[in-house]
Structure formats: C-alpha cells, structure tokens
Amino acid sequence: VMEVNKDMRIADVLEISPETAEIFMGFGMHCFACPMGSMETLEEAAAVHGIDLNELLKKLNDFINKK
C-alpha cells in the first residue's frame, strides 16, 4: 500500500501515478505543469491554492491504492 503524505512533492506523486494529474486538476491545481510543481510539497501547494490538504491526500491515496 502506497501512502501519499503532505511532505511529498507534486512531482513525486505524478511520478508514482501520472493519472493523478486529473485529481490535481479537479482541485484547480494546474501547478504540476509549472516549475513550482517540482519544488512545492503537497502541504505548501494546498495552502497556496486554498485547498483542504486532508481531502486532497485522501483522494490521492484512494486513487493510487485502487490501482
């Protein structure tokens, strides 16, 4: 079982599962396509975008672990 956590970078999650781009876009996070996506942690990106971090982590983990 893979566990996505708040300290991972967006780029790390996309490397594990490129299909998670749809989840990021669903939250209005298009930053995976910009340089900040490779530097920001999920916690930082959620704060910048005003997104509930726990909800984002749950959706990412649910998606990745269903594969």
Short mmCIF file of C-alpha atoms in Angstrom, two decimals:
data_model
loop_
_atom_site.label_atom_id
_atom_site.label_comp_id
_atom_site.label_asym_id
_atom_site.label_seq_id
_atom_site.Cartn_x
_atom_site.Cartn_y
_atom_site.Cartn_z
CA VAL A 1 0.00 0.00 0.00
CA MET A 2 1.37 3.36 -1.05
CA GLU A 3 0.91 6.31 1.29
CA VAL A 4 0.95 9.82 -0.18
CA ASN A 5 1.81 12.34 2.53
CA LYS A 6 1.93 16.11 2.96
CA ASP A 7 5.72 16.26 2.60
CA MET A 8 5.77 14.72 -0.87
CA ARG A 9 6.15 16.98 -3.88
CA ILE A 10 3.52 17.07 -6.62
CA ALA A 11 6.17 15.75 -9.00
CA ASP A 12 6.76 12.75 -6.68
CA VAL A 13 3.07 11.83 -6.78
CA LEU A 14 2.91 12.22 -10.56
CA GLU A 15 5.97 10.00 -10.92
CA ILE A 16 4.23 7.27 -8.90
CA SER A 17 0.93 7.71 -10.74
CA PRO A 18 0.73 10.09 -13.72
CA GLU A 19 -3.04 9.62 -13.76
CA THR A 20 -3.29 11.68 -10.54
CA ALA A 21 -2.96 14.78 -12.75
CA GLU A 22 -6.76 14.56 -13.10
CA ILE A 23 -7.15 14.79 -9.32
CA PHE A 24 -4.87 17.83 -9.11
CA MET A 25 -6.80 19.49 -11.94
CA GLY A 26 -10.08 18.69 -10.20
CA PHE A 27 -8.84 20.74 -7.24
CA GLY A 28 -7.87 23.59 -9.57
CA MET A 29 -4.19 22.76 -9.16
CA HIS A 30 -2.63 23.07 -12.58
CA CYS A 31 0.77 23.60 -10.98
CA PHE A 32 2.03 20.14 -11.89
CA ALA A 33 2.79 21.63 -15.30
CA CYS A 34 4.84 24.53 -13.92
CA PRO A 35 8.25 24.58 -12.19
CA MET A 36 6.67 25.08 -8.76
CA GLY A 37 5.11 21.64 -9.03
CA SER A 38 8.51 20.04 -8.74
CA MET A 39 9.50 22.11 -5.71
CA GLU A 40 6.35 22.58 -3.62
CA THR A 41 5.20 19.94 -1.17
CA LEU A 42 1.56 18.93 -1.23
CA GLU A 43 1.09 20.85 2.02
CA GLU A 44 2.55 24.05 0.52
CA ALA A 45 0.60 23.70 -2.72
CA ALA A 46 -2.67 23.10 -0.86
CA ALA A 47 -2.07 26.20 1.27
CA VAL A 48 -1.29 28.37 -1.77
CA HIS A 49 -4.42 27.15 -3.57
CA GLY A 50 -6.71 27.26 -0.51
CA ILE A 51 -7.38 23.51 -0.71
CA ASP A 52 -8.19 21.17 2.18
CA LEU A 53 -4.97 19.15 2.48
CA ASN A 54 -6.64 16.16 4.14
CA GLU A 55 -9.24 15.92 1.37
CA LEU A 56 -6.51 16.08 -1.29
CA LEU A 57 -4.42 13.40 0.44
CA LYS A 58 -7.46 11.13 0.84
CA LYS A 59 -8.39 11.39 -2.83
CA LEU A 60 -4.81 10.78 -3.96
CA ASN A 61 -4.34 7.79 -1.63
CA ASP A 62 -7.73 6.29 -2.52
CA PHE A 63 -6.92 6.61 -6.23
CA ILE A 64 -3.39 5.23 -6.05
CA ASN A 65 -4.34 2.30 -3.84
CA LYS A 66 -7.25 1.26 -6.09
CA LYS A 67 -4.88 0.55 -8.97
#
